[in-house]
Coordinates of C-alpha atoms and ligand atoms in Angstrom, one line a residue:
Chain A
M183 CA -7.8 -17.3 66.1
L184 CA -6.8 -21.0 66.0
S185 CA -6.7 -22.8 62.8
L186 CA -4.9 -26.0 61.8
E187 CA -1.7 -26.8 63.8
T188 CA 0.5 -29.9 64.2
F189 CA 2.7 -30.6 66.9
E190 CA 5.8 -32.8 66.5
L191 CA 3.8 -34.9 63.8
T192 CA 6.1 -37.9 62.6
K193 CA 5.5 -40.1 59.9
A194 CA 8.1 -42.7 58.3
F195 CA 7.4 -45.2 55.6
G196 CA 9.6 -47.9 56.4
G197 CA 13.0 -46.3 57.0
N198 CA 12.1 -43.3 55.0
L199 CA 11.3 -40.7 57.8
V200 CA 8.9 -38.4 56.0
L201 CA 7.7 -36.1 58.5
D202 CA 10.0 -35.3 61.4
K203 CA 8.4 -34.0 64.4
T204 CA 6.6 -31.4 62.2
T205 CA 5.4 -28.5 64.3
V206 CA 3.5 -26.0 62.2
S207 CA 0.4 -23.6 62.2
F208 CA -1.6 -22.1 59.6
Q209 CA -3.5 -18.9 60.0
H210 CA -7.0 -19.0 60.1
G211 CA -9.1 -16.6 57.5
K212 CA -5.6 -16.3 55.4
V213 CA -4.5 -17.9 52.3
N214 CA -1.4 -20.1 53.6
A215 CA 1.1 -21.8 51.0
L216 CA 3.0 -24.8 51.7
I217 CA 6.0 -25.0 49.6
G218 CA 9.2 -27.3 49.5
P219 CA 11.1 -29.5 46.9
N220 CA 9.6 -32.8 45.5
G221 CA 9.4 -35.5 48.2
S222 CA 9.8 -32.9 51.2
G223 CA 6.5 -34.5 52.6
K224 CA 3.8 -31.9 51.7
T225 CA 1.4 -34.5 50.5
T226 CA 2.0 -36.7 53.2
F227 CA 1.3 -33.7 55.8
F228 CA -2.2 -33.3 54.0
N229 CA -2.7 -37.1 54.2
C230 CA -2.0 -37.0 57.9
V231 CA -4.3 -34.1 58.6
T232 CA -7.2 -35.3 56.6
G233 CA -7.0 -38.6 58.3
L234 CA -6.1 -40.8 55.4
I235 CA -2.8 -41.7 56.8
R236 CA -2.3 -42.6 60.4
P237 CA 0.8 -40.5 61.9
D238 CA 3.3 -42.3 63.9
S239 CA 3.4 -39.9 66.7
G240 CA 2.6 -36.2 67.3
R241 CA -0.8 -34.4 67.3
I242 CA -3.0 -32.5 64.9
S243 CA -5.5 -30.0 66.2
Y244 CA -8.1 -28.0 64.2
A245 CA -10.1 -25.2 65.5
G246 CA -9.0 -26.0 69.1
A247 CA -10.0 -29.6 68.9
D248 CA -7.5 -32.6 68.8
I249 CA -8.4 -34.4 65.3
T250 CA -5.4 -36.7 65.5
R251 CA -7.2 -40.1 65.6
R252 CA -10.6 -39.1 64.0
S253 CA -11.8 -40.7 60.7
P254 CA -11.2 -38.7 57.4
H255 CA -15.1 -38.0 57.3
A256 CA -15.3 -36.7 60.7
I257 CA -12.3 -34.4 59.9
A258 CA -14.1 -33.2 56.7
R259 CA -17.3 -32.7 58.8
A260 CA -15.0 -30.8 61.3
G261 CA -14.5 -28.3 58.4
L262 CA -11.5 -29.5 56.5
G263 CA -11.9 -30.0 52.8
R264 CA -9.1 -31.2 50.5
T265 CA -8.2 -31.8 46.8
F266 CA -5.7 -34.5 45.7
Q267 CA -2.4 -33.9 43.7
L268 CA -3.3 -36.7 41.3
C269 CA -6.9 -35.1 41.1
R270 CA -9.8 -37.5 42.1
V271 CA -13.2 -37.4 40.8
F272 CA -15.9 -40.2 40.7
P273 CA -15.2 -41.0 37.1
R274 CA -18.4 -42.9 36.2
M275 CA -20.6 -40.2 37.6
T276 CA -21.8 -37.2 35.9
A277 CA -20.3 -33.9 36.7
L278 CA -23.5 -32.8 38.5
D279 CA -23.5 -36.2 40.7
N280 CA -19.9 -35.5 41.6
V281 CA -20.7 -32.2 43.1
L282 CA -24.2 -33.5 44.6
A283 CA -22.1 -36.5 46.1
A284 CA -20.4 -33.9 48.4
T285 CA -23.5 -32.9 50.3
R286 CA -23.8 -34.7 53.6
P287 CA -27.5 -35.8 54.2
R288 CA -28.4 -36.9 57.8
G289 CA -31.4 -39.1 59.1
A290 CA -34.4 -39.1 57.2
N291 CA -33.0 -36.8 54.4
L292 CA -30.6 -39.7 53.6
L293 CA -33.7 -41.3 51.9
R294 CA -34.8 -38.1 50.0
G295 CA -33.9 -37.9 46.2
A296 CA -30.5 -37.1 45.5
R297 CA -31.4 -34.7 42.9
G298 CA -33.4 -32.1 45.0
R299 CA -34.1 -28.9 43.3
A300 CA -32.0 -26.7 46.0
E301 CA -29.0 -29.0 45.7
I302 CA -29.1 -29.1 42.1
D303 CA -29.1 -25.2 42.2
R304 CA -26.3 -25.1 44.5
A305 CA -24.2 -27.5 42.6
R306 CA -25.0 -25.6 39.4
G307 CA -23.7 -22.5 41.1
W308 CA -20.3 -23.9 41.8
L309 CA -20.1 -25.6 38.3
T310 CA -20.8 -22.1 37.0
K311 CA -18.2 -20.5 39.1
L312 CA -15.6 -22.8 37.7
G313 CA -16.9 -22.6 34.2
I314 CA -17.7 -26.1 33.6
E315 CA -21.6 -25.8 34.0
H316 CA -22.0 -26.8 30.4
L317 CA -20.6 -30.1 31.2
M318 CA -22.9 -30.9 33.9
Q319 CA -24.3 -34.1 32.5
T320 CA -20.9 -35.3 31.2
E321 CA -19.3 -38.3 33.1
A322 CA -16.4 -37.1 34.8
R323 CA -14.1 -39.6 33.1
N324 CA -14.8 -38.0 29.6
L325 CA -13.5 -34.5 31.1
S326 CA -10.1 -33.4 30.4
W327 CA -7.4 -33.4 33.1
G328 CA -7.9 -29.6 33.7
Q329 CA -11.7 -29.9 33.8
Q330 CA -11.6 -32.7 36.1
K331 CA -9.4 -30.6 38.4
L332 CA -12.1 -27.9 38.3
L333 CA -14.5 -30.5 38.9
E334 CA -12.9 -31.9 42.0
L335 CA -12.7 -28.4 43.4
A336 CA -16.4 -27.6 42.7
G337 CA -17.1 -30.8 44.6
V338 CA -15.0 -30.0 47.6
L339 CA -16.6 -26.3 47.8
M340 CA -20.0 -27.8 47.4
S341 CA -19.1 -29.4 50.9
E342 CA -18.7 -26.1 52.3
P343 CA -15.4 -26.4 54.1
E344 CA -14.2 -23.6 56.6
T345 CA -10.7 -24.6 55.5
V346 CA -9.6 -25.8 52.1
L347 CA -6.4 -27.7 51.7
L348 CA -5.4 -27.7 47.9
D349 CA -2.7 -30.0 46.5
E350 CA -1.0 -28.5 43.6
P351 CA -4.2 -26.9 42.1
A352 CA -2.0 -25.4 39.2
G353 CA -0.5 -28.9 38.1
G354 CA -1.1 -29.4 34.5
V355 CA -3.5 -26.5 34.3
N356 CA -3.4 -23.9 31.4
P357 CA -2.5 -20.2 32.4
A358 CA -5.9 -18.9 31.7
L359 CA -7.4 -21.5 34.1
L360 CA -4.7 -20.7 36.6
D361 CA -5.9 -17.1 36.8
R362 CA -9.3 -18.3 37.4
I363 CA -8.4 -20.7 40.2
G364 CA -6.2 -17.8 41.8
G365 CA -9.2 -15.4 41.4
L366 CA -11.5 -17.8 43.1
V367 CA -9.2 -18.6 45.8
R368 CA -9.0 -15.0 46.4
D369 CA -12.8 -14.5 46.2
L370 CA -13.6 -17.2 48.8
N371 CA -11.1 -16.1 51.1
A372 CA -12.7 -12.8 51.1
E373 CA -16.0 -14.4 52.2
G374 CA -13.9 -16.0 55.3
R375 CA -12.4 -19.2 53.9
T376 CA -9.0 -20.4 55.1
F377 CA -6.8 -22.1 52.4
V378 CA -3.6 -23.9 52.7
I379 CA -2.2 -24.5 49.2
V380 CA 0.7 -26.7 48.3
E381 CA 2.0 -25.4 44.9
H382 CA 5.1 -25.4 42.9
N383 CA 3.9 -22.6 40.6
M384 CA 5.9 -19.8 42.6
D385 CA 4.2 -16.9 40.5
L386 CA 0.8 -18.2 42.1
V387 CA 2.1 -18.8 45.4
M388 CA 3.7 -15.3 45.6
S389 CA 0.6 -13.6 44.1
I390 CA -2.1 -15.2 46.3
S391 CA -0.8 -16.1 49.5
D392 CA -0.6 -14.1 52.7
H393 CA 1.6 -16.6 54.5
I394 CA 4.0 -19.2 53.4
V395 CA 5.5 -22.1 55.1
V396 CA 8.6 -23.9 53.6
F397 CA 9.0 -27.7 54.2
D398 CA 12.5 -29.5 53.7
R399 CA 12.8 -33.2 54.4
G400 CA 9.5 -33.0 56.5
R401 CA 10.3 -30.1 58.6
P402 CA 9.5 -26.5 58.4
I403 CA 12.6 -24.4 57.6
A404 CA 11.0 -21.0 57.1
E405 CA 7.6 -19.1 57.6
G406 CA 6.6 -15.8 56.7
P407 CA 4.9 -13.5 54.2
P408 CA 5.9 -13.8 50.6
S409 CA 8.3 -10.7 50.5
L410 CA 10.3 -12.5 53.3
I411 CA 10.3 -15.9 52.0
R412 CA 11.4 -14.9 48.5
T413 CA 14.7 -13.4 49.9
D414 CA 15.2 -16.1 52.8
E415 CA 18.6 -17.9 52.2
R416 CA 17.7 -21.1 53.4
V417 CA 14.7 -21.2 51.3
L418 CA 16.9 -20.0 48.3
G419 CA 19.4 -22.7 49.2
A420 CA 16.8 -25.6 49.8
Y421 CA 14.4 -24.8 47.2
L422 CA 14.3 -21.9 45.0
G423 CA 17.8 -23.0 43.9
A424 CA 19.2 -19.6 43.1
Chain B
M203 CA -34.3 -32.3 29.4
P204 CA -33.5 -35.8 28.4
S205 CA -32.1 -36.3 25.0
V206 CA -33.8 -38.3 22.2
S207 CA -31.5 -41.3 22.8
E208 CA -32.2 -41.3 26.5
R209 CA -36.0 -41.0 26.1
S210 CA -35.9 -44.2 23.7
T211 CA -33.8 -46.2 26.1
K212 CA -36.4 -45.4 28.7
I213 CA -39.3 -46.3 26.6
A214 CA -37.6 -49.5 25.5
A215 CA -37.1 -50.2 29.5
T216 CA -40.8 -49.7 30.3
V217 CA -41.9 -51.8 27.3
A218 CA -39.6 -54.5 28.4
L219 CA -40.6 -54.2 32.1
T220 CA -44.3 -54.3 31.1
A221 CA -43.8 -57.3 29.0
F222 CA -41.8 -59.2 31.8
A223 CA -44.7 -58.2 34.3
A224 CA -47.2 -59.6 32.0
V225 CA -45.5 -62.8 30.9
A226 CA -44.6 -63.4 34.8
L227 CA -48.1 -62.8 36.0
A228 CA -49.3 -65.3 33.3
F229 CA -46.4 -67.8 33.8
P230 CA -48.5 -70.3 36.0
E231 CA -51.2 -70.5 33.5
L232 CA -48.9 -70.7 30.8
A233 CA -46.4 -73.4 32.1
P234 CA -47.4 -76.6 30.2
N235 CA -46.4 -78.9 33.5
P236 CA -45.6 -78.4 37.0
Y237 CA -41.7 -79.1 36.4
I238 CA -41.7 -76.0 34.0
L239 CA -43.4 -74.0 36.7
S240 CA -40.9 -75.0 39.2
V241 CA -38.1 -74.0 37.0
G242 CA -39.9 -70.5 36.9
I243 CA -39.6 -70.8 40.6
V244 CA -36.1 -71.4 40.9
V245 CA -35.4 -68.7 38.1
L246 CA -37.1 -66.0 40.4
N247 CA -35.5 -67.3 43.5
Y248 CA -32.1 -66.7 41.7
A249 CA -33.4 -63.5 40.7
V250 CA -34.3 -62.2 44.1
L251 CA -31.0 -63.5 45.5
S252 CA -28.9 -61.8 42.9
T253 CA -31.1 -58.5 43.1
S254 CA -30.4 -58.9 47.1
W255 CA -26.7 -59.2 46.2
N256 CA -26.5 -56.2 44.2
F257 CA -27.5 -53.9 47.1
V258 CA -23.9 -54.5 48.1
G259 CA -22.3 -55.5 44.8
G260 CA -24.0 -52.9 42.6
F261 CA -23.9 -50.0 45.0
T262 CA -20.7 -50.3 46.7
G263 CA -18.5 -52.3 44.3
Y264 CA -17.8 -54.9 47.0
I265 CA -17.9 -58.4 45.6
S266 CA -19.3 -60.7 48.0
L267 CA -19.0 -64.5 47.2
G268 CA -20.4 -65.4 50.8
H269 CA -24.1 -64.4 50.1
G270 CA -24.8 -68.1 50.0
A271 CA -24.1 -68.2 53.5
L272 CA -26.9 -65.7 54.2
A273 CA -29.3 -67.4 51.9
G274 CA -28.6 -70.5 53.9
L275 CA -28.9 -69.0 57.4
G276 CA -32.1 -67.6 56.2
A277 CA -33.2 -70.9 55.2
Y278 CA -32.2 -72.8 58.2
G279 CA -33.5 -70.0 60.4
T280 CA -36.8 -70.3 58.9
G281 CA -36.8 -74.0 59.1
L282 CA -35.5 -74.2 62.7
L283 CA -37.8 -71.5 64.0
I284 CA -40.7 -73.6 62.6
T285 CA -39.4 -77.1 63.8
K286 CA -37.9 -76.0 67.1
G287 CA -39.6 -72.9 68.0
G288 CA -42.9 -73.9 66.8
L289 CA -43.6 -70.5 65.1
P290 CA -46.2 -70.5 62.1
S291 CA -44.5 -70.7 58.8
F292 CA -44.7 -67.1 57.5
V293 CA -43.9 -65.6 60.9
A294 CA -40.7 -67.8 61.2
L295 CA -39.8 -66.4 57.8
G296 CA -39.8 -62.9 58.7
V297 CA -38.3 -63.6 62.2
G298 CA -35.4 -65.4 60.2
A299 CA -34.8 -62.8 58.0
V300 CA -34.6 -60.4 60.9
L301 CA -32.1 -62.6 62.6
V302 CA -30.0 -63.0 59.5
A303 CA -29.9 -59.0 59.3
V304 CA -29.0 -59.0 62.8
V305 CA -26.2 -61.7 62.4
A306 CA -25.1 -59.5 59.3
I307 CA -24.0 -56.7 61.6
P308 CA -21.0 -58.2 63.3
I309 CA -20.1 -60.0 60.0
G310 CA -20.4 -56.8 58.0
Y311 CA -18.6 -55.0 60.8
A312 CA -15.4 -57.3 60.5
A313 CA -15.6 -57.9 56.6
L314 CA -16.2 -54.5 55.5
R315 CA -13.0 -53.2 56.9
V316 CA -11.2 -54.8 54.1
R317 CA -11.4 -53.7 50.5
G318 CA -11.0 -55.7 47.2
A319 CA -9.5 -59.2 47.2
S320 CA -9.4 -59.3 50.8
F321 CA -13.3 -58.9 51.1
V322 CA -13.9 -61.6 48.7
I323 CA -11.7 -63.9 50.5
V324 CA -13.4 -63.0 53.9
S325 CA -16.7 -63.3 52.1
I326 CA -15.7 -67.1 51.2
A327 CA -14.6 -67.6 54.8
L328 CA -18.0 -67.0 55.8
V329 CA -19.5 -69.7 53.7
L330 CA -17.1 -72.4 54.9
V331 CA -17.4 -71.4 58.5
T332 CA -21.3 -71.8 58.3
L333 CA -21.1 -74.9 56.3
L334 CA -18.8 -76.5 59.2
V335 CA -21.2 -75.2 61.9
F336 CA -24.4 -76.5 60.3
Q337 CA -22.6 -79.8 59.5
S338 CA -21.3 -80.6 62.7
W339 CA -23.9 -79.2 64.9
A340 CA -26.2 -82.1 64.2
S341 CA -28.1 -82.2 67.2
F342 CA -29.7 -78.8 66.5
T343 CA -29.5 -78.6 62.6
G344 CA -30.0 -82.3 61.5
G345 CA -26.3 -82.2 60.1
S346 CA -25.8 -83.8 56.9
R347 CA -29.0 -85.8 57.3
G348 CA -30.7 -82.5 56.5
L349 CA -33.5 -80.6 57.9
N350 CA -37.3 -81.2 57.2
V351 CA -39.2 -77.9 56.8
P352 CA -42.9 -78.5 57.1
R353 CA -45.0 -77.1 54.3
P354 CA -47.0 -74.0 55.3
F355 CA -50.0 -75.2 53.2
P356 CA -50.3 -79.0 54.2
G357 CA -53.5 -79.9 52.2
M358 CA -52.5 -78.2 49.0
L359 CA -51.6 -80.0 45.9
R360 CA -48.2 -80.0 44.2
P361 CA -49.2 -77.8 41.1
E362 CA -51.2 -75.6 43.3
H363 CA -48.2 -75.2 45.7
H364 CA -45.9 -74.2 42.9
R365 CA -48.4 -71.7 41.8
V366 CA -48.6 -70.1 45.1
F367 CA -45.0 -69.9 45.6
F368 CA -44.2 -68.7 42.3
Y369 CA -46.3 -65.5 43.1
L370 CA -44.7 -65.5 46.5
F371 CA -41.2 -65.2 45.0
L372 CA -42.6 -62.6 42.3
A373 CA -43.9 -60.3 45.2
L374 CA -40.5 -60.8 47.0
L375 CA -38.6 -59.9 43.9
A376 CA -40.8 -56.9 43.4
L377 CA -40.2 -55.8 47.0
A378 CA -36.5 -56.1 46.7
A379 CA -36.5 -54.3 43.4
L380 CA -38.5 -51.4 44.8
V381 CA -36.4 -51.0 47.8
W382 CA -33.2 -51.1 45.5
W383 CA -34.6 -48.3 43.4
L384 CA -35.6 -46.3 46.2
I385 CA -31.9 -46.5 47.4
D386 CA -30.7 -45.9 43.7
R387 CA -32.4 -42.6 43.6
S388 CA -31.8 -41.5 47.2
R389 CA -29.0 -39.2 48.4
F390 CA -28.0 -42.4 50.4
G391 CA -27.6 -44.3 47.2
L392 CA -25.3 -41.4 45.7
G393 CA -23.0 -41.9 48.9
L394 CA -22.8 -45.6 48.2
K395 CA -22.1 -45.1 44.5
A396 CA -19.3 -42.7 45.7
I397 CA -17.8 -45.4 47.6
R398 CA -17.8 -47.6 44.6
E399 CA -15.9 -45.1 42.5
D400 CA -13.5 -43.9 45.1
E401 CA -14.0 -44.8 48.8
D402 CA -11.2 -42.4 50.2
K403 CA -12.2 -39.6 48.1
A404 CA -15.9 -40.0 49.4
E405 CA -14.5 -40.2 52.9
T406 CA -12.8 -36.8 52.5
L407 CA -15.9 -35.4 51.2
G408 CA -17.6 -36.2 54.4
T409 CA -19.4 -39.4 53.6
P410 CA -19.2 -41.9 56.7
T411 CA -18.4 -44.9 54.2
F412 CA -18.2 -47.5 56.8
A413 CA -21.5 -46.8 58.1
Y414 CA -23.0 -46.5 54.8
K415 CA -21.5 -49.7 53.7
L416 CA -22.8 -51.8 56.9
V417 CA -26.3 -50.3 56.6
V418 CA -26.4 -51.6 52.9
F419 CA -24.9 -54.8 53.7
V420 CA -27.6 -55.4 56.3
V421 CA -30.4 -54.5 54.0
S422 CA -28.9 -57.0 51.5
A423 CA -28.7 -59.7 54.0
F424 CA -32.3 -59.3 55.0
F425 CA -33.5 -59.8 51.5
T426 CA -31.1 -62.7 51.0
G427 CA -32.6 -64.2 54.1
L428 CA -35.9 -63.6 52.8
A429 CA -35.1 -65.3 49.7
G430 CA -33.3 -68.4 51.6
G431 CA -36.4 -68.7 54.1
L432 CA -39.1 -68.6 51.3
Y433 CA -37.1 -71.2 49.4
A434 CA -37.0 -73.4 52.6
L435 CA -40.8 -73.1 52.8
W436 CA -41.2 -74.2 49.2
F437 CA -38.7 -76.7 48.7
G438 CA -39.2 -78.2 52.2
D439 CA -35.9 -80.2 52.7
L440 CA -32.5 -78.4 53.6
D441 CA -29.0 -79.9 53.2
P442 CA -26.0 -77.9 54.6
I443 CA -24.0 -78.8 51.5
F444 CA -26.3 -77.1 49.2
Q445 CA -27.4 -74.3 51.4
F446 CA -24.1 -73.1 52.4
S447 CA -22.3 -73.6 49.0
I448 CA -19.9 -71.2 47.3
L449 CA -21.6 -71.7 44.3
T450 CA -24.7 -70.0 45.3
G451 CA -22.7 -66.9 45.9
S452 CA -20.9 -67.3 42.8
Y453 CA -24.3 -67.3 40.6
M454 CA -25.5 -64.3 42.2
V455 CA -22.2 -62.7 41.3
L456 CA -22.2 -63.9 37.6
M457 CA -26.0 -63.1 37.2
A458 CA -25.5 -59.6 38.4
L459 CA -22.6 -59.2 36.5
L460 CA -24.0 -60.5 33.5
G461 CA -27.1 -58.7 33.5
G462 CA -25.4 -55.4 34.7
V463 CA -24.6 -54.1 38.3
R464 CA -25.6 -50.7 37.8
N465 CA -28.9 -51.4 36.7
L466 CA -32.3 -52.3 38.6
F467 CA -33.1 -55.1 36.2
G468 CA -29.5 -56.6 35.6
P469 CA -29.7 -59.2 38.0
L470 CA -33.1 -60.3 36.9
V471 CA -31.9 -60.4 33.4
G472 CA -28.9 -62.5 34.6
A473 CA -31.2 -64.7 36.4
L474 CA -33.2 -65.4 33.5
I475 CA -30.4 -66.4 31.5
V476 CA -28.2 -68.2 33.9
G477 CA -31.0 -69.8 35.8
S478 CA -32.6 -71.3 32.6
A479 CA -29.3 -72.4 31.4
L480 CA -28.5 -74.1 34.6
E481 CA -31.8 -76.1 34.4
Y482 CA -31.3 -76.7 30.8
F483 CA -27.7 -78.2 31.5
K484 CA -29.2 -80.3 34.3
V485 CA -31.9 -81.6 32.1
E486 CA -29.8 -82.3 29.2
F487 CA -26.6 -83.7 30.6
G488 CA -27.7 -84.8 33.9
N489 CA -25.4 -84.2 37.1
T490 CA -22.1 -83.5 35.5
P491 CA -19.7 -80.6 36.2
L492 CA -20.5 -79.4 32.6
H493 CA -22.7 -76.6 33.9
L494 CA -19.8 -75.5 35.9
V495 CA -17.6 -75.2 33.0
A496 CA -20.3 -73.3 31.0
T497 CA -20.8 -71.0 33.9
G498 CA -17.0 -70.2 33.8
V499 CA -16.8 -69.6 30.3
L500 CA -19.8 -67.3 30.5
L501 CA -18.1 -65.4 33.3
A502 CA -15.0 -65.1 31.3
L503 CA -16.9 -63.9 28.3
V504 CA -18.9 -61.3 30.2
V505 CA -15.8 -59.9 31.8
L506 CA -14.0 -59.7 28.3
F507 CA -16.5 -58.4 26.1
M508 CA -19.5 -56.9 28.3
P509 CA -17.7 -55.7 31.4
D510 CA -20.8 -53.7 32.3
G511 CA -23.3 -56.3 31.5
V512 CA -25.9 -57.3 28.9
L513 CA -28.3 -54.2 29.8
P514 CA -25.9 -51.6 29.0
A515 CA -24.6 -53.3 25.8
L516 CA -28.2 -53.4 24.6
G517 CA -28.6 -49.8 25.6
A518 CA -25.7 -48.8 23.6
L519 CA -27.0 -50.8 20.7
L520 CA -30.2 -49.4 20.8
R521 CA -29.0 -45.9 20.9
R522 CA -26.8 -46.6 17.8
L523 CA -29.6 -47.9 15.9
S524 CA -32.3 -45.3 16.8
P525 CA -32.5 -42.6 14.3
T526 CA -31.6 -39.7 16.5
T527 CA -30.4 -36.2 15.6
D528 CA -27.5 -36.3 18.0
T529 CA -25.1 -38.3 16.1
S530 CA -21.9 -36.5 16.7
I531 CA -20.9 -34.0 19.0
R532 CA -19.3 -31.9 16.4
E533 CA -22.5 -31.5 14.7
V534 CA -24.2 -29.8 17.7
T535 CA -23.9 -26.1 17.7
A536 CA -23.0 -24.1 20.9
A537 CA -26.4 -22.6 21.1
E538 CA -28.0 -26.1 21.1
L539 CA -25.5 -27.1 23.5
A540 CA -26.4 -24.3 26.0
A541 CA -30.2 -24.9 25.4
T542 CA -30.1 -28.6 26.4
G543 CA -27.5 -28.0 29.1
G544 CA -25.0 -30.6 27.8
D545 CA -27.5 -33.4 27.7
R546 CA -26.7 -34.3 24.1
Q547 CA -23.1 -34.3 24.8
H548 CA -23.7 -36.6 27.8
A549 CA -25.7 -39.1 25.7
E550 CA -23.0 -39.1 23.1
S551 CA -19.9 -39.3 25.3
R552 CA -21.5 -42.3 26.8
N553 CA -21.5 -44.0 23.4
L554 CA -17.9 -43.6 23.0
Ligands
LIG29 N1 2.2 -44.2 50.8 C1 3.5 -44.3 50.8 N2 4.0 -45.1 51.2 C2 5.5 -45.0 51.0 N3 6.1 -44.1 51.1 C3 5.5 -42.8 50.6 C4 4.1 -42.9 50.6 N4 3.4 -41.6 50.5 C5 4.7 -41.0 50.2 N5 5.7 -41.7 50.3 C6 7.2 -41.2 50.4 O1 7.2 -40.0 51.1 C7 8.0 -39.0 50.5 C8 7.3 -37.7 50.4 O2 6.5 -37.9 49.7 P1 5.3 -36.8 49.6 O3 4.3 -37.0 48.4 O4 4.7 -36.3 50.8 O5 6.0 -35.6 48.8 P2 5.5 -34.1 48.2 O6 6.2 -33.1 49.1 O7 4.3 -34.0 48.3 O8 6.4 -34.0 46.9 P3 5.8 -33.5 45.6 O9 6.1 -32.1 45.5 O10 6.5 -34.4 44.4 O11 4.3 -33.9 45.3 C9 8.7 -39.5 49.2 O12 10.0 -39.9 49.4 C10 7.5 -40.7 49.1 O13 8.3 -41.7 48.2
LIG30 MG1 2.8 -33.9 46.7

């Protein structure tokens, strides 16, 4: 089954060629990981895929449809949700409103009250799953870094993406929280959601992913299951530094 | 379950609103002379303008200095529809405002593509362009000789005329505030606030931010146009230099910021303060640039000491003064926290 694919995706910032004819695909229904050294273009790849940055050339397709020139909200509505490396929440909204803001009302529904019972129940469900339900009425800017990361994830999940792109979910997060995030990814994957996870924490990557893609200077240099990647010589040379 | 302090804030707001409504309704009777009544009208006009501006500024955080042009278009549109189009006054007012809303579509389409300082500059350009057009197209607009707008109630004496327009402006303010409130509590409103907080983030969650901004800009333009048109009917004499002035937009911004852009009544409070102060300066010191200096100082003070405006500052003060149980987060037990769903903590955290 088709999932997220790119064909010769290229992006340069000035003279800095960050994505160099990147052709890569991720597997539908799987937990994919995207790893690589700092500055290898992982975040830029996410930014291109989600429409926040226009690639210079190349194509991006999702579920068989070309999404290269679509706007970010259209890409989100096509089923791709994402978090940010430097986690982004709406700082002056409560945690509850942060999650409610991820619903996508249409037509006359736009004028209905933002805090409908059904929505609140669903939002509370996600906040509970992430263990921050008690902070529902707290403004996001008053949450700790880790809590904000959980909140961001709750918001993304509220929008019910088919595929979730996570940019360093473990960054700055304590080990207990890490287990919770890892477990959640596994659970959601079991329900059919696809993941693409950029992550430097190799324990997490190796334990939760089915398929790993390794970037080096904007190009995939290896891909395969964790068992294979762990011993791949190019990966060891470029990244794992062993 | 709202906390004690939230409830007391709500009560205070209701009391203040009721008091304002009572005073406003009685004002034409209380005003000692027609001049004071006309000041009341000017302040109400400012309140409508500033509330209209706040549809864009408050919800999306886009600071427009160009709304003066939209008010001017409303005023001239209404005036020209009466004088050249032969429409009855209040029909012209409505059609004029709709026309302003229609014109706002291409304007918004172009201007809302840029953010931050660039948007401010584009909005200023709007004022300059409209001023030039209306000054130089004299055969149609009357140019700098001005445009005379016939009174809607020809036989009416001056004090009575003021009275009627005071209530018309009050009704328009109520209507604009009602629509702002409806948007504020709606899903559409939540989307707009998400844009204010982080536009790219809102996009990646699936919110069509550009369409949202454009719609609310057009709504804002419609009410701004109505305010301009009603002013034209009341004042009866339009001059491009005053109608298409960068000052009008600046006042709207100042009033909304002063009162508090996140609050329904922020612009009204700001208009009451700034509007009265402007009139006072005019009477006391005549036509000096002194009021401009005072406005500048006021703006600086607001930005420095009350970045959220008067109303939130008052709210915080009220919470601190009110004898509530939720004095410190550390005194709240875990069980209590669970029982209130974190409301106490919320109220407390906003105090920090
Ligand atoms: N908006 C931008 N403007 C200019 N250069 C950029 C921009 N975004 C990224 N870059 C550059 O692109 C390169 C790749 O950055 P990117 O953030 O994609 O790397 P990354 O693989 O996510 O790294 P990390 O693991 O450190 O997060 C870097 O050299 C960076 O300086
Ligand atoms: Mg990165």
